[in-house]
PDB file of C-alpha atoms in Angstrom:
ATOM      1  CA  UNK L 235      86.362 127.524  94.123  1.00 54.00           C
ATOM      2  CA  UNK L 236      82.942 127.660  95.707  1.00 58.00           C
ATOM      3  CA  UNK L 237      82.412 125.931  99.020  1.00 58.00           C
ATOM      4  CA  UNK L 238      79.142 124.634 100.340  1.00 56.00           C
ATOM      5  CA  UNK L 239      77.726 126.589 103.192  1.00 58.00           C
ATOM      6  CA  UNK L 240      76.142 123.546 104.810  1.00 59.00           C
ATOM      7  CA  UNK L 241      78.042 120.359 105.325  1.00 63.00           C
ATOM      8  CA  UNK L 242      76.465 117.131 104.185  1.00 60.00           C
ATOM      9  CA  UNK L 243      76.603 114.377 106.764  1.00 59.00           C
ATOM     10  CA  UNK L 244      78.384 111.253 105.589  1.00 61.00           C
ATOM     11  CA  UNK L 245      75.525 108.979 106.634  1.00 59.00           C
ATOM     12  CA  UNK L 246      73.202 110.776 104.218  1.00 59.00           C
ATOM     13  CA  UNK L 247      75.643 110.252 101.355  1.00 59.00           C
ATOM     14  CA  UNK L 248      76.152 106.600 102.286  1.00 56.00           C
ATOM     15  CA  UNK L 249      72.425 105.922 102.447  1.00 59.00           C
ATOM     16  CA  UNK L 250      71.600 107.737  99.225  1.00 58.00           C
ATOM     17  CA  UNK L 251      71.906 104.549  97.183  1.00 58.00           C
ATOM     18  CA  UNK L 252      69.104 102.969  99.234  1.00 61.00           C
ATOM     19  CA  UNK L 253      66.757 105.936  98.802  1.00 61.00           C
ATOM     20  CA  UNK L 254      63.641 105.109  96.843  1.00 66.00           C
ATOM     21  CA  UNK L 255      61.226 107.691  95.644  1.00 70.00           C
ATOM     22  CA  UNK L 256      57.519 107.271  96.206  1.00 77.00           C
ATOM     23  CA  UNK L 257      56.791 109.204  93.008  1.00 82.00           C
ATOM     24  CA  UNK L 258      56.026 106.898  90.102  1.00 84.00           C
ATOM     25  CA  UNK L 259      56.852 108.042  86.589  1.00 82.00           C
ATOM     26  CA  UNK L 260      53.964 108.405  84.153  1.00 88.00           C
ATOM     27  CA  UNK L 261      53.187 105.312  82.082  1.00 91.00           C
ATOM     28  CA  UNK L 262      54.756 105.068  78.653  1.00 89.00           C
ATOM     29  CA  UNK L 263      52.553 105.951  75.743  1.00 92.00           C
ATOM     30  CA  UNK L 264      51.974 103.126  73.313  1.00 93.00           C
ATOM     31  CA  UNK L 265      53.185 103.647  69.770  1.00 92.00           C
ATOM     32  CA  UNK L 266      50.470 104.293  67.241  1.00 95.00           C
ATOM     33  CA  UNK L 267      49.962 102.169  64.155  1.00 95.00           C
ATOM     34  CA  UNK L 268      51.497 104.842  61.934  1.00 96.00           C
ATOM     35  CA  UNK L 269      54.575 105.052  64.155  1.00 96.00           C
ATOM     36  CA  UNK L 270      55.028 101.283  64.055  1.00 96.00           C
ATOM     37  CA  UNK L 271      54.601 101.278  60.276  1.00 97.00           C
ATOM     38  CA  UNK L 272      57.132 104.089  59.903  1.00 97.00           C
ATOM     39  CA  UNK L 273      59.692 102.316  62.072  1.00 96.00           C
ATOM     40  CA  UNK L 274      59.285  99.084  60.157  1.00 97.00           C
ATOM     41  CA  UNK L 275      59.602 100.882  56.807  1.00 98.00           C
ATOM     42  CA  UNK L 276      62.796 102.594  57.944  1.00 98.00           C
ATOM     43  CA  UNK L 277      64.205  99.252  59.073  1.00 97.00           C
ATOM     44  CA  UNK L 278      63.254  97.541  55.822  1.00 98.00           C
ATOM     45  CA  UNK L 279      64.795 100.379  53.812  1.00 98.00           C
ATOM     46  CA  UNK L 280      68.066 100.061  55.710  1.00 98.00           C
ATOM     47  CA  UNK L 281      68.173  96.277  55.262  1.00 98.00           C
ATOM     48  CA  UNK L 282      67.329  96.593  51.567  1.00 98.00           C
ATOM     49  CA  UNK L 283      70.104  99.144  51.116  1.00 97.00           C
ATOM     50  CA  UNK L 284      72.666  96.878  52.760  1.00 96.00           C
ATOM     51  CA  UNK L 285      71.556  93.867  50.716  1.00 96.00           C
ATOM     52  CA  UNK L 286      71.612  95.923  47.530  1.00 95.00           C
ATOM     53  CA  UNK L 287      75.108  97.187  48.253  1.00 94.00           C
ATOM     54  CA  UNK L 288      76.244  93.636  48.898  1.00 93.00           C
ATOM     55  CA  UNK L 289      74.630  92.306  45.715  1.00 93.00           C
ATOM     56  CA  UNK L 290      76.069  95.087  43.566  1.00 91.00           C
ATOM     57  CA  UNK L 291      79.463  95.128  45.265  1.00 90.00           C
ATOM     58  CA  UNK L 292      80.348  91.439  45.288  1.00 88.00           C
ATOM     59  CA  UNK L 293      80.734  91.065  41.501  1.00 84.00           C
ATOM     60  CA  UNK L 294      83.021  94.085  41.443  1.00 83.00           C
ATOM     61  CA  UNK L 295      85.231  92.591  44.138  1.00 82.00           C
ATOM     62  CA  UNK L 296      85.552  89.120  42.650  1.00 82.00           C
ATOM     63  CA  UNK L 297      88.376  88.744  40.129  1.00 78.00           C
ATOM     64  CA  UNK L 298      87.307  87.928  36.590  1.00 71.00           C
ATOM     65  CA  UNK L 299      88.475  84.842  34.712  1.00 64.00           C
ATOM     66  CA  UNK L 300      90.621  86.904  32.310  1.00 61.00           C
ATOM     67  CA  UNK L 301      92.514  88.516  35.184  1.00 59.00           C
ATOM     68  CA  UNK L 302      93.220  85.122  36.721  1.00 58.00           C
ATOM     69  CA  UNK L 303      94.661  83.704  33.506  1.00 58.00           C
ATOM     70  CA  UNK L 304      96.904  86.727  32.967  1.00 59.00           C
ATOM     71  CA  UNK L 305      98.234  86.462  36.490  1.00 59.00           C
ATOM     72  CA  UNK L 306      99.011  82.769  36.090  1.00 61.00           C
ATOM     73  CA  UNK L 307     100.938  83.404  32.842  1.00 62.00           C
ATOM     74  CA  UNK L 308     103.143  85.994  34.532  1.00 59.00           C
ATOM     75  CA  UNK L 309     102.213  89.015  32.423  1.00 54.00           C
TER      76      UNK L 309
END
């Protein structure tokens, strides 16, 4: 294993959580209109796909009337 050549004083390690940098990060760039439109279209497409799967899948999962009558007659 590699060892550090210089020891780190414990007080430095203990005070590291209180250290605050005086360097401010650059401001965030605002999203353009096309980016906002693209994000909203992707979201709407995902919601429409989930709703469509639900609409198409629910009739397939519900038992039909003929299957219910056969089950009640014991066939």
